[in-house]
Each structure stands twice: as C-alpha cells, then as structure tokens.
Amino acid sequence: MHPHGFQSLISVRMSKLLSRRTKLALPIIVLLAGSAIFLARAASAPAQESGAGKRSSPVKIETQTATPSVAPTFYKDVLPILQTHCQSCHRPGEIGPMPFLRYDQTRRWARAIQQAVESKKMPPWFADRQYSQFANDPSLSPQEIETLGRWAAANSPAGDPREAPPARHWTKGWNIAMPDEIVRMPRAVPLPARGDVEYTYEIVPTNFSEDKWVQMSEIRPLRRENVHHAVVYSRPPNSQWLRHAPVGVPFTASSLKDEQDRRDAEFTISDILLVYAPGSSPDRWPEGMAKFIPRGSDLVFQMHYVTRGHPAADQTSIGLIFSKQAPKQQVLTLQLTNSRFVIPPGVDDFRVEVHGTLPNDASVLSFFPHMHLRGKSFEYNIVQPDGRAETLLRVNYDFYWQLSYRLAVPRFLKAGTELQAVASYDNSRKNPHNPDPDSAVHWGDQTYDEMMVGFFDIAVPAGMDKIHYFIRQSQAEGREGNSGR
C-alpha cells in the first residue's frame, strides 16, 4: 500500500493544526486514488472528540425464530441462522476454524456459539450503529441471538430433518460464483521461516482481447496465514509503470536494476482492482456498476507476506466475474492516506487525520480502513461548510478482521465535498497486540510499523477513468476556455 503518488496532478498547501497538548507544523499528505491523488492536508495529534452527525440504526431482515414456549431445534430454527450469517466462513476451506453445515458438526459448539453471539464477537462487525446503514452487515437480530442461546440451554436438540431449509449452495474454493476467469501468479513465492519479507510483486498478462467489466472479484491466497495484505492492480498496455520489471516471476523493489522501476514500486496511478486483508470480503458490485480492465492489460499482484516460524510458499489467485453488458457507472477505488506521523510510546489514544476534496461528482459506495496492530478506531466524515463533521462510518478497528463496509444506499457527493478520515492508535501496554509499547511508531511496511489508509470506493460515469476523474472541474473549464480562443 503506497503512501505517495502522482503529485503533478495537484497543487499543495501547508497547514498548521493545534492539538490540546502540542503545536505541530504539518506536511501535506496526498490523498491517493489507487495511488493517484487529490488535494489533501493531514494532521496527527493526541485524540480529541469531534462532532458527528447521526443516522438511524439499520433495519434488519430476520430469519424465522422459535416461539418462547417451544425449545428451538437445529433443523427448523438454528440452521437458517447459520446459513445466513455463519457458513460463508464456517465451511471447509474457509477462514472459520470449524464447519457449521451439519448438526453433528455444530452441536458440540452450541455453548461456544451462544457465548460468541451474546458477546457480539460473532459474526464480526465493528461499525458503530448510530451512523450509516450497511448492506453487508451480518449482525444477528436480538431474536436470533435469543434463539441460539435457548437452543444451547435446551441441550441443542436436533429436531426433524424434514424441517430443514434447502442446503445453501457454495462454490468450492470461492465466496463468489464460479469465476469467468481465474488469474494466478505464475510462480510460487518461497517464504522463509523467520524475518521480514520485502513487498513482493508479480506481473501477470491477462491476454484479454477485449475490454472487460468486472462485476465481482475475489483474491484467494494459497497460504492465507502468511499474507498480511494483497493488492491487485490493473496495468493498461500503454502504462509505463514497472515497464522494465520482469513478467511472470516474483520480484521486489530492491531486486530491480532500473532506477525508475525501483521508484515505481513505491507509488502508482494504476487502478486498484481489489484489496485483500485478513477477514476481508470479495467485491460484488450492483447491476449497472463494475470495474474496468482495458484489453491487453496486465494484473500486478502486490503481496505483503509475514513469516510464521516454518518455510512456506504462496501462489495467490484472483477470480473475476464479468458483467454481461457495459455498465452505466465505473467503480474506482481511492484512498485517504497520511504517512507522516509519529505515535509516541505509551500513548493509548493517538489521533491521526487526513482531509481531501473530491475533484468531481461521485457516489460513495463503500469503505475499507487499514491500519496495523496499534489501530484502535477509524472513521470517515464529510466536513460540512460550517465545519461540522457528518460521520459516514466509525469502526472499532481489529487488525485480524479487516472488513469492508458497503453503504445500503450509495451517497452522492458533489465536486468539492471535503472528506476527512480519522484514525486512533493505542501504543500503550493496555493494547494486548502491541509489539513494543516503549517505542515511537512511524509509517512502515512491516506489521510492527503502522499505516493509516482509508480506502473507499466511488461510482462515476462509465468511461471516466482515474486520470480524468482527477481533472478538477475548474481545470477542465479552463482548458475548454483556452481552446475556444
């Protein structure tokens, strides 16, 4: 994940912000789009409360639950809940440690399921419910939680198998339907037992003879436990990004001989096709929206690996499902990023923020915050002209469950709308995941470093690629005026 990018697209300005404790002269941080940019100013300081607009709690569609006078049974009452909320992870080959497809697989976990759902640990969902509604919220209703608890308390009766709903169909090896195209890294990447692993890249030609619109996509690492994150970029045939880098074999920035290629490994303006991190989900775009891959493009896999005490090898794939017709809107993945911060040792609530303005109209579709082990919370706000912050998403961050949050209704925003991302970090001993509470923490690639990246997806008119989206209206109008003279 790159902190910098195509700086010629914008002009920059400096700003100073005052915290309650410290006065900081602050640099400009770019707001990345894949790693293309729009104007952004960034601030980091000890956390402070900010105002936020509120929205009503989401409306839930509930599965059937047993009446209080009758003990719930597995087939009639519990299995529908598991199919709707749990089996996407709890089935063979997926991230859940045990399957919940059959009664014999589930019964012995009844008490554990009860505890997990009553504590809201499962299904994982970290969005503050006082803000936006989200289409992919897997949370159980109070009635569903009660049903699972009463089932466990009643010694987990099976009931009548004839009352079971039809088995849910799952595509083996995928959480999307069977892909139209599977693009796999041609060469497996050997991983050592210990130590840091430099970001690893692999360029894969698609050999697409025509343009493709991607309706769904999913990244599938071969060694999930060794992948900190993966980003797959679409590199069009006329792109100069990593143009001298080898194709079809793994490489790192330090292994490249060309100086420009080594710089290119640090930033790009290429479109992001999909981001993967622990717990993340596939992309599924509504009808009429899709991501674009021009014919003849390459896919560039950027892999961040971690070691697990034994040698391994990974060969990650991405599955693609294409739209049957050209969509009306193109989906772009952008970023709000601040890479210039220092988190002091021992601080339990350190605030880092970044602001940016949209260069053109867009509909915001979804959010995907990314931090490392000291991440505590993350929020996305619209800053109103009077300075008030309207919160679109606030999450209690969990590095091991990096979820995407898809708005139930896309939010249309006019050009010039100011967006803000705010991250909070816990660098104290109270954080059980903190690798070193006695050290100051900077931006860095490794898990013991930190990041502040607020990915978000937008829909724009089809045919408006990322470069054209970042031509601000005033610039475009100026060019049209000049051409008329």
Short mmCIF file of C-alpha atoms in Angstrom, two decimals:
data_model
loop_
_atom_site.label_atom_id
_atom_site.label_comp_id
_atom_site.label_asym_id
_atom_site.label_seq_id
_atom_site.Cartn_x
_atom_site.Cartn_y
_atom_site.Cartn_z
CA MET A 1 0.00 0.00 0.00
CA HIS A 2 1.65 3.16 -1.23
CA PRO A 3 1.82 6.47 0.68
CA HIS A 4 2.64 8.66 -2.30
CA GLY A 5 1.72 9.02 -5.96
CA PHE A 6 1.12 11.23 -8.97
CA GLN A 7 1.91 14.63 -7.47
CA SER A 8 1.82 16.59 -10.71
CA LEU A 9 -1.97 16.34 -10.70
CA ILE A 10 -2.38 18.78 -7.85
CA SER A 11 -1.04 21.85 -6.15
CA VAL A 12 -0.29 21.59 -2.45
CA ARG A 13 -0.60 23.90 0.52
CA MET A 14 0.73 23.78 4.06
CA SER A 15 -1.39 23.95 7.17
CA LYS A 16 -0.92 24.07 10.91
CA LEU A 17 -3.19 22.49 13.43
CA LEU A 18 -3.22 22.91 17.19
CA SER A 19 -3.79 19.96 19.49
CA ARG A 20 -4.54 20.36 23.18
CA ARG A 21 -1.01 19.37 24.06
CA THR A 22 1.22 20.12 21.12
CA LYS A 23 1.56 22.63 18.32
CA LEU A 24 2.60 20.85 15.13
CA ALA A 25 3.69 22.22 11.77
CA LEU A 26 2.22 19.65 9.45
CA PRO A 27 3.12 18.48 5.94
CA ILE A 28 0.78 17.90 3.07
CA ILE A 29 -0.20 14.29 2.67
CA VAL A 30 -1.59 13.15 -0.63
CA LEU A 31 -4.98 11.58 -0.98
CA LEU A 32 -4.39 8.53 -3.11
CA ALA A 33 -6.59 7.02 -5.75
CA GLY A 34 -5.09 3.58 -6.13
CA SER A 35 -2.23 5.91 -5.72
CA ALA A 36 -3.49 8.75 -7.87
CA ILE A 37 -4.12 11.91 -5.91
CA PHE A 38 -6.38 14.72 -4.98
CA LEU A 39 -5.58 17.60 -2.66
CA ALA A 40 -5.22 16.52 0.96
CA ARG A 41 -3.92 18.03 4.14
CA ALA A 42 -3.06 15.79 7.06
CA ALA A 43 -2.80 16.15 10.81
CA SER A 44 -1.64 13.96 13.65
CA ALA A 45 -2.11 14.74 17.32
CA PRO A 46 -3.36 13.16 20.53
CA ALA A 47 -7.00 12.17 20.08
CA GLN A 48 -9.80 14.64 20.65
CA GLU A 49 -13.54 14.25 20.35
CA SER A 50 -15.14 15.57 17.18
CA GLY A 51 -18.76 16.29 16.34
CA ALA A 52 -20.62 13.85 14.18
CA GLY A 53 -23.97 13.59 12.52
CA LYS A 54 -26.14 10.59 13.36
CA ARG A 55 -28.39 8.31 11.39
CA SER A 56 -30.96 5.81 12.48
CA SER A 57 -29.98 2.20 13.23
CA PRO A 58 -30.10 -0.24 10.31
CA VAL A 59 -33.27 -2.19 9.59
CA LYS A 60 -32.62 -5.92 9.88
CA ILE A 61 -34.25 -8.72 7.91
CA GLU A 62 -34.74 -11.50 10.44
CA THR A 63 -34.75 -15.24 9.94
CA GLN A 64 -37.52 -17.33 11.49
CA THR A 65 -37.11 -17.92 15.22
CA ALA A 66 -38.79 -20.26 17.68
CA THR A 67 -41.57 -19.12 19.99
CA PRO A 68 -40.57 -18.76 23.67
CA SER A 69 -42.73 -21.73 24.75
CA VAL A 70 -41.01 -24.23 22.44
CA ALA A 71 -37.31 -25.11 22.57
CA PRO A 72 -35.58 -24.23 19.30
CA THR A 73 -34.31 -27.10 17.17
CA PHE A 74 -31.32 -27.24 14.87
CA TYR A 75 -33.09 -28.01 11.62
CA LYS A 76 -36.01 -25.64 11.96
CA ASP A 77 -34.56 -22.68 13.88
CA VAL A 78 -30.75 -22.76 14.07
CA LEU A 79 -29.69 -23.90 10.60
CA PRO A 80 -31.38 -20.94 8.81
CA ILE A 81 -29.40 -18.56 11.04
CA LEU A 82 -26.14 -20.40 10.33
CA GLN A 83 -26.80 -20.36 6.59
CA THR A 84 -27.46 -16.62 6.56
CA HIS A 85 -24.79 -15.41 8.95
CA CYS A 86 -22.09 -18.03 9.54
CA GLN A 87 -21.47 -20.55 6.77
CA SER A 88 -19.62 -18.17 4.47
CA CYS A 89 -16.70 -18.58 6.89
CA HIS A 90 -17.61 -21.78 8.76
CA ARG A 91 -17.28 -24.35 5.99
CA PRO A 92 -14.34 -26.40 4.68
CA GLY A 93 -11.53 -24.37 3.16
CA GLU A 94 -12.65 -21.04 4.61
CA ILE A 95 -11.37 -18.89 7.45
CA GLY A 96 -13.64 -20.34 10.16
CA PRO A 97 -11.82 -22.97 12.27
CA MET A 98 -14.78 -25.37 12.24
CA PRO A 99 -17.67 -26.03 9.82
CA PHE A 100 -21.31 -25.38 10.75
CA LEU A 101 -23.01 -27.18 7.87
CA ARG A 102 -24.47 -30.18 9.66
CA TYR A 103 -25.98 -30.93 13.05
CA ASP A 104 -23.15 -33.25 14.15
CA GLN A 105 -20.59 -30.54 13.30
CA THR A 106 -22.45 -27.81 15.18
CA ARG A 107 -23.94 -29.38 18.31
CA ARG A 108 -20.69 -29.63 20.28
CA TRP A 109 -20.06 -25.92 19.70
CA ALA A 110 -23.51 -24.81 20.89
CA ARG A 111 -22.29 -23.18 24.12
CA ALA A 112 -19.37 -21.50 22.35
CA ILE A 113 -21.75 -20.18 19.68
CA GLN A 114 -24.04 -18.84 22.40
CA GLN A 115 -21.18 -17.00 24.11
CA ALA A 116 -19.83 -15.62 20.83
CA VAL A 117 -23.15 -14.21 19.63
CA GLU A 118 -24.23 -12.86 23.02
CA SER A 119 -20.90 -11.03 23.38
CA LYS A 120 -21.24 -9.78 19.76
CA LYS A 121 -17.86 -11.27 18.87
CA MET A 122 -19.53 -13.22 16.09
CA PRO A 123 -20.35 -12.57 13.36
CA PRO A 124 -17.55 -9.97 13.25
CA TRP A 125 -18.85 -6.46 12.62
CA PHE A 126 -17.29 -3.30 14.04
CA ALA A 127 -19.33 -0.39 12.64
CA ASP A 128 -20.91 1.99 15.14
CA ARG A 129 -24.64 1.53 14.65
CA GLN A 130 -25.59 5.14 15.28
CA TYR A 131 -24.34 6.12 11.85
CA SER A 132 -24.95 4.73 8.33
CA GLN A 133 -26.78 1.58 7.37
CA PHE A 134 -24.72 -1.06 5.54
CA ALA A 135 -25.82 -3.63 3.01
CA ASN A 136 -23.31 -6.28 4.14
CA ASP A 137 -23.94 -6.08 7.89
CA PRO A 138 -24.02 -9.76 9.03
CA SER A 139 -25.12 -8.99 12.60
CA LEU A 140 -27.75 -11.14 14.24
CA SER A 141 -31.03 -9.68 15.45
CA PRO A 142 -31.87 -9.88 19.17
CA GLN A 143 -34.38 -12.63 18.34
CA GLU A 144 -31.74 -14.67 16.51
CA ILE A 145 -29.31 -14.31 19.42
CA GLU A 146 -32.03 -15.43 21.81
CA THR A 147 -32.83 -18.46 19.64
CA LEU A 148 -29.20 -19.64 19.64
CA GLY A 149 -28.97 -19.14 23.41
CA ARG A 150 -32.17 -21.06 24.11
CA TRP A 151 -31.07 -23.85 21.77
CA ALA A 152 -27.79 -24.25 23.69
CA ALA A 153 -29.62 -24.11 27.04
CA ALA A 154 -32.03 -26.85 25.90
CA ASN A 155 -29.10 -29.23 25.23
CA SER A 156 -29.08 -28.47 21.50
CA PRO A 157 -31.95 -30.61 20.15
CA ALA A 158 -31.79 -31.69 16.53
CA GLY A 159 -35.48 -31.64 15.68
CA ASP A 160 -36.95 -33.00 12.46
CA PRO A 161 -34.56 -33.02 9.45
CA ARG A 162 -37.61 -32.57 7.18
CA GLU A 163 -37.97 -29.04 8.60
CA ALA A 164 -34.50 -28.03 7.41
CA PRO A 165 -34.22 -25.38 4.71
CA PRO A 166 -32.60 -26.38 1.43
CA ALA A 167 -28.83 -26.59 1.70
CA ARG A 168 -27.16 -23.38 0.63
CA HIS A 169 -25.06 -23.77 -2.49
CA TRP A 170 -21.42 -22.76 -2.08
CA THR A 171 -18.88 -22.65 -4.89
CA LYS A 172 -15.94 -24.79 -3.83
CA GLY A 173 -12.92 -22.61 -3.22
CA TRP A 174 -14.77 -19.30 -3.67
CA ASN A 175 -17.18 -16.97 -1.90
CA ILE A 176 -18.39 -15.67 -5.26
CA ALA A 177 -19.93 -17.77 -8.03
CA MET A 178 -17.56 -19.78 -10.19
CA PRO A 179 -15.32 -17.13 -11.79
CA ASP A 180 -15.37 -16.47 -15.51
CA GLU A 181 -11.61 -16.03 -15.32
CA ILE A 182 -9.02 -17.07 -12.70
CA VAL A 183 -5.71 -15.23 -12.87
CA ARG A 184 -2.99 -16.93 -10.83
CA MET A 185 0.51 -15.76 -10.05
CA PRO A 186 2.58 -17.90 -12.45
CA ARG A 187 5.38 -18.57 -10.00
CA ALA A 188 5.04 -19.51 -6.33
CA VAL A 189 6.81 -17.18 -3.88
CA PRO A 190 9.10 -19.01 -1.41
CA LEU A 191 8.79 -17.66 2.13
CA PRO A 192 11.39 -18.06 4.88
CA ALA A 193 10.59 -19.35 8.36
CA ARG A 194 11.51 -16.09 10.08
CA GLY A 195 12.35 -12.45 9.42
CA ASP A 196 10.85 -9.62 7.40
CA VAL A 197 9.79 -10.13 3.82
CA GLU A 198 10.05 -7.20 1.41
CA TYR A 199 6.93 -6.34 -0.59
CA THR A 200 6.79 -8.87 -3.43
CA TYR A 201 5.36 -8.20 -6.89
CA GLU A 202 4.33 -10.44 -9.75
CA ILE A 203 3.11 -9.16 -13.14
CA VAL A 204 0.63 -11.41 -14.95
CA PRO A 205 -0.53 -10.73 -18.54
CA THR A 206 -4.31 -11.21 -18.93
CA ASN A 207 -4.17 -11.63 -22.72
CA PHE A 208 -7.67 -10.15 -22.84
CA SER A 209 -8.54 -9.46 -26.47
CA GLU A 210 -11.40 -7.14 -25.49
CA ASP A 211 -12.23 -4.72 -22.68
CA LYS A 212 -13.63 -6.36 -19.55
CA TRP A 213 -16.06 -5.04 -16.95
CA VAL A 214 -15.62 -6.82 -13.61
CA GLN A 215 -18.84 -7.31 -11.63
CA MET A 216 -17.34 -9.48 -8.88
CA SER A 217 -13.81 -10.36 -7.80
CA GLU A 218 -12.14 -12.30 -5.04
CA ILE A 219 -8.49 -12.72 -4.03
CA ARG A 220 -7.57 -16.20 -2.77
CA PRO A 221 -4.10 -16.62 -1.21
CA LEU A 222 -2.74 -20.15 -1.19
CA ARG A 223 -1.14 -19.52 2.23
CA ARG A 224 -3.67 -17.27 3.93
CA GLU A 225 -1.79 -17.28 7.25
CA ASN A 226 1.29 -15.78 5.56
CA VAL A 227 -0.49 -12.90 3.78
CA HIS A 228 -0.67 -9.59 5.64
CA HIS A 229 -2.35 -8.00 2.64
CA ALA A 230 -2.55 -8.23 -1.13
CA VAL A 231 -3.41 -5.57 -3.70
CA VAL A 232 -4.11 -6.41 -7.33
CA TYR A 233 -3.71 -3.53 -9.80
CA SER A 234 -4.82 -3.31 -13.41
CA ARG A 235 -1.97 -2.03 -15.62
CA PRO A 236 -3.18 -0.95 -19.09
CA PRO A 237 -0.98 -1.70 -22.10
CA ASN A 238 0.15 1.91 -22.54
CA SER A 239 1.26 2.29 -18.91
CA GLN A 240 4.91 2.92 -18.12
CA TRP A 241 4.54 1.70 -14.53
CA LEU A 242 7.15 -1.00 -13.77
CA ARG A 243 7.68 -1.22 -17.51
CA HIS A 244 11.16 -2.79 -17.22
CA ALA A 245 10.27 -5.15 -14.41
CA PRO A 246 10.23 -8.90 -15.13
CA VAL A 247 6.93 -10.53 -16.08
CA GLY A 248 5.67 -13.80 -14.63
CA VAL A 249 8.22 -14.09 -11.82
CA PRO A 250 8.32 -12.65 -8.28
CA PHE A 251 10.43 -9.54 -7.69
CA THR A 252 10.99 -6.86 -5.06
CA ALA A 253 11.90 -3.20 -5.40
CA SER A 254 15.47 -3.84 -4.26
CA SER A 255 15.92 -6.51 -6.94
CA LEU A 256 15.16 -4.12 -9.82
CA LYS A 257 18.06 -2.67 -11.76
CA ASP A 258 16.23 0.26 -13.35
CA GLU A 259 16.06 3.30 -11.04
CA GLN A 260 12.66 4.37 -12.34
CA ASP A 261 11.26 0.88 -11.74
CA ARG A 262 12.54 0.99 -8.15
CA ARG A 263 10.69 4.29 -7.65
CA ASP A 264 7.62 2.84 -9.35
CA ALA A 265 7.44 0.13 -6.70
CA GLU A 266 6.70 2.92 -4.20
CA PHE A 267 3.74 4.53 -5.98
CA THR A 268 1.37 4.11 -8.91
CA ILE A 269 -1.60 5.70 -10.61
CA SER A 270 -2.88 2.34 -11.87
CA ASP A 271 -6.39 1.30 -10.89
CA ILE A 272 -6.83 -0.95 -7.87
CA LEU A 273 -8.86 -3.99 -8.84
CA LEU A 274 -9.18 -5.41 -5.31
CA VAL A 275 -7.56 -5.30 -1.86
CA TYR A 276 -7.27 -8.35 0.40
CA ALA A 277 -6.53 -8.37 4.13
CA PRO A 278 -7.42 -10.77 6.98
CA GLY A 279 -11.20 -11.06 7.14
CA SER A 280 -11.89 -9.01 4.03
CA SER A 281 -14.63 -9.99 1.60
CA PRO A 282 -14.96 -10.15 -2.20
CA ASP A 283 -16.19 -7.25 -4.29
CA ARG A 284 -19.76 -7.55 -5.52
CA TRP A 285 -20.99 -4.51 -7.42
CA PRO A 286 -24.69 -3.79 -8.07
CA GLU A 287 -26.13 -4.10 -11.55
CA GLY A 288 -25.04 -1.18 -13.68
CA MET A 289 -21.68 -0.80 -11.88
CA ALA A 290 -18.35 -2.54 -12.50
CA LYS A 291 -14.59 -2.09 -12.51
CA PHE A 292 -12.81 -1.73 -15.84
CA ILE A 293 -9.87 -3.70 -17.27
CA PRO A 294 -8.79 -2.49 -20.72
CA ARG A 295 -7.94 -5.16 -23.26
CA GLY A 296 -4.30 -6.20 -23.25
CA SER A 297 -3.83 -5.18 -19.60
CA ASP A 298 -1.60 -6.88 -17.08
CA LEU A 299 -2.58 -7.60 -13.49
CA VAL A 300 0.07 -6.64 -10.95
CA PHE A 301 -0.01 -8.54 -7.66
CA GLN A 302 1.50 -6.64 -4.72
CA MET A 303 1.98 -9.08 -1.84
CA HIS A 304 2.91 -8.30 1.76
CA TYR A 305 3.99 -11.54 3.41
CA VAL A 306 4.71 -12.39 7.04
CA THR A 307 6.65 -15.36 8.38
CA ARG A 308 5.15 -18.00 10.69
CA GLY A 309 8.12 -19.99 12.02
CA HIS A 310 8.31 -22.50 9.18
CA PRO A 311 9.12 -22.22 5.46
CA ALA A 312 6.16 -21.85 3.09
CA ALA A 313 5.27 -20.89 -0.46
CA ASP A 314 2.34 -18.82 -1.72
CA GLN A 315 0.74 -18.60 -5.15
CA THR A 316 -2.21 -16.19 -4.88
CA SER A 317 -5.09 -16.08 -7.39
CA ILE A 318 -7.86 -13.63 -8.22
CA GLY A 319 -11.21 -14.77 -9.57
CA LEU A 320 -13.16 -12.46 -11.89
CA ILE A 321 -16.84 -12.47 -12.89
CA PHE A 322 -17.59 -10.19 -15.82
CA SER A 323 -20.63 -8.04 -16.37
CA LYS A 324 -22.80 -9.30 -19.23
CA GLN A 325 -23.16 -5.78 -20.61
CA ALA A 326 -21.34 -2.47 -20.34
CA PRO A 327 -22.39 -0.70 -17.13
CA LYS A 328 -23.54 2.88 -16.78
CA GLN A 329 -21.10 3.57 -13.94
CA GLN A 330 -17.46 2.72 -13.38
CA VAL A 331 -16.18 1.90 -9.88
CA LEU A 332 -12.90 3.44 -8.74
CA THR A 333 -11.04 2.70 -5.50
CA LEU A 334 -9.49 5.77 -3.88
CA GLN A 335 -7.52 6.32 -0.67
CA LEU A 336 -7.29 8.86 2.12
CA THR A 337 -3.77 8.38 3.47
CA ASN A 338 -1.48 10.02 6.00
CA SER A 339 2.05 8.60 6.02
CA ARG A 340 3.72 11.29 8.14
CA PHE A 341 3.01 10.69 11.77
CA VAL A 342 4.90 9.64 14.88
CA ILE A 343 2.98 7.80 17.60
CA PRO A 344 4.71 8.40 20.94
CA PRO A 345 5.46 5.43 23.19
CA GLY A 346 2.86 4.61 25.82
CA VAL A 347 0.05 6.78 24.37
CA ASP A 348 -3.28 4.94 24.39
CA ASP A 349 -5.35 7.22 22.11
CA PHE A 350 -3.26 8.99 19.47
CA ARG A 351 -5.18 10.74 16.68
CA VAL A 352 -4.06 10.90 13.04
CA GLU A 353 -6.22 12.52 10.37
CA VAL A 354 -6.26 13.49 6.72
CA HIS A 355 -8.56 15.71 4.65
CA GLY A 356 -9.22 15.89 0.92
CA THR A 357 -11.74 17.29 -1.55
CA LEU A 358 -13.45 15.41 -4.37
CA PRO A 359 -12.41 16.81 -7.75
CA ASN A 360 -15.66 15.73 -9.43
CA ASP A 361 -19.11 14.40 -8.55
CA ALA A 362 -19.21 10.80 -7.31
CA SER A 363 -21.38 8.33 -5.42
CA VAL A 364 -19.61 6.81 -2.41
CA LEU A 365 -20.25 3.06 -2.25
CA SER A 366 -18.08 1.51 0.45
CA PHE A 367 -15.18 1.86 2.88
CA PHE A 368 -12.20 -0.29 3.83
CA PRO A 369 -9.94 1.08 6.60
CA HIS A 370 -6.42 -0.31 7.01
CA MET A 371 -4.06 0.03 9.97
CA HIS A 372 -1.74 -2.36 11.80
CA LEU A 373 -1.57 -3.78 15.32
CA ARG A 374 -1.88 -0.47 17.18
CA GLY A 375 -5.02 0.55 15.28
CA LYS A 376 -7.87 1.38 17.67
CA SER A 377 -10.60 3.13 15.68
CA PHE A 378 -11.17 4.62 12.23
CA GLU A 379 -13.82 6.95 10.89
CA TYR A 380 -14.82 8.61 7.62
CA ASN A 381 -16.52 12.02 7.77
CA ILE A 382 -17.98 14.61 5.45
CA VAL A 383 -16.85 18.05 6.61
CA GLN A 384 -19.70 20.49 6.09
CA PRO A 385 -19.05 24.11 5.02
CA ASP A 386 -19.67 25.27 8.61
CA GLY A 387 -17.03 22.85 9.91
CA ARG A 388 -19.41 20.23 11.32
CA ALA A 389 -18.43 16.60 10.71
CA GLU A 390 -21.06 14.18 9.45
CA THR A 391 -19.81 10.67 10.18
CA LEU A 392 -20.40 8.07 7.47
CA LEU A 393 -18.57 5.24 9.23
CA ARG A 394 -16.88 4.70 12.56
CA VAL A 395 -15.34 1.34 13.41
CA ASN A 396 -13.61 -0.16 16.41
CA TYR A 397 -10.63 -1.49 14.48
CA ASP A 398 -9.49 -5.11 14.61
CA PHE A 399 -6.38 -5.96 12.61
CA TYR A 400 -7.41 -9.61 12.38
CA TRP A 401 -10.85 -8.79 10.92
CA GLN A 402 -10.32 -6.08 8.31
CA LEU A 403 -13.80 -5.72 6.91
CA SER A 404 -15.28 -3.65 4.12
CA TYR A 405 -18.44 -1.65 4.83
CA ARG A 406 -20.88 -1.17 1.92
CA LEU A 407 -23.47 1.55 2.25
CA ALA A 408 -27.05 0.31 1.96
CA VAL A 409 -27.73 3.36 -0.22
CA PRO A 410 -24.84 4.99 -2.14
CA ARG A 411 -24.15 8.56 -1.01
CA PHE A 412 -23.95 11.06 -3.87
CA LEU A 413 -21.40 13.83 -3.24
CA LYS A 414 -20.80 16.94 -5.31
CA ALA A 415 -17.40 18.04 -6.58
CA GLY A 416 -15.58 19.98 -3.88
CA THR A 417 -17.00 17.95 -0.99
CA GLU A 418 -14.43 17.74 1.78
CA LEU A 419 -13.77 14.30 3.22
CA GLN A 420 -11.94 13.51 6.42
CA ALA A 421 -10.51 10.25 7.73
CA VAL A 422 -9.57 9.98 11.40
CA ALA A 423 -7.58 7.12 12.91
CA SER A 424 -6.82 6.45 16.56
CA TYR A 425 -3.93 4.32 17.82
CA ASP A 426 -3.18 2.57 21.11
CA ASN A 427 0.58 2.36 21.64
CA SER A 428 0.26 1.53 25.34
CA ARG A 429 0.67 -1.65 27.36
CA LYS A 430 -3.11 -1.89 27.54
CA ASN A 431 -3.10 -3.00 23.90
CA PRO A 432 -2.54 -6.78 24.00
CA HIS A 433 -1.41 -6.82 20.35
CA ASN A 434 1.18 -4.05 20.74
CA PRO A 435 4.59 -5.44 19.71
CA ASP A 436 6.56 -2.71 21.54
CA PRO A 437 4.82 -0.08 23.70
CA ASP A 438 8.16 1.54 24.58
CA SER A 439 8.95 2.64 21.02
CA ALA A 440 7.74 5.54 18.92
CA VAL A 441 5.96 4.28 15.81
CA HIS A 442 6.18 5.59 12.23
CA TRP A 443 4.64 4.68 8.90
CA GLY A 444 6.20 1.49 7.55
CA ASP A 445 5.54 -1.63 5.53
CA GLN A 446 6.01 -4.23 8.27
CA THR A 447 3.33 -5.25 10.74
CA TYR A 448 5.28 -3.81 13.69
CA ASP A 449 5.19 -0.42 11.89
CA GLU A 450 1.93 1.44 11.30
CA MET A 451 -0.23 2.62 8.43
CA MET A 452 -3.18 4.95 8.05
CA VAL A 453 -5.09 4.14 4.84
CA GLY A 454 -8.77 4.82 4.30
CA PHE A 455 -9.78 3.06 1.10
CA PHE A 456 -13.17 3.97 -0.30
CA ASP A 457 -15.00 3.07 -3.49
CA ILE A 458 -16.87 5.52 -5.69
CA ALA A 459 -19.08 5.25 -8.77
CA VAL A 460 -18.55 7.68 -11.66
CA PRO A 461 -19.86 7.71 -15.24
CA ALA A 462 -18.58 4.79 -17.30
CA GLY A 463 -15.60 5.82 -19.37
CA MET A 464 -14.27 8.26 -16.77
CA ASP A 465 -11.00 6.66 -15.76
CA LYS A 466 -8.98 7.68 -12.75
CA ILE A 467 -6.82 10.21 -14.57
CA HIS A 468 -9.85 12.05 -15.93
CA TYR A 469 -11.64 11.89 -12.58
CA PHE A 470 -8.78 13.83 -11.01
CA ILE A 471 -9.02 16.65 -13.53
CA ARG A 472 -10.88 19.20 -11.43
CA GLN A 473 -13.82 20.99 -12.96
CA SER A 474 -12.04 24.34 -12.85
CA GLN A 475 -9.08 22.86 -14.75
CA ALA A 476 -11.33 21.30 -17.38
CA GLU A 477 -13.29 24.54 -17.81
CA GLY A 478 -10.05 26.46 -18.14
CA ARG A 479 -8.83 24.16 -20.91
CA GLU A 480 -12.14 24.46 -22.75
CA GLY A 481 -11.95 28.26 -22.48
CA ASN A 482 -8.40 28.32 -23.79
CA SER A 483 -9.27 26.06 -26.71
CA GLY A 484 -12.04 28.47 -27.75
CA ARG A 485 -9.72 31.39 -28.09
#
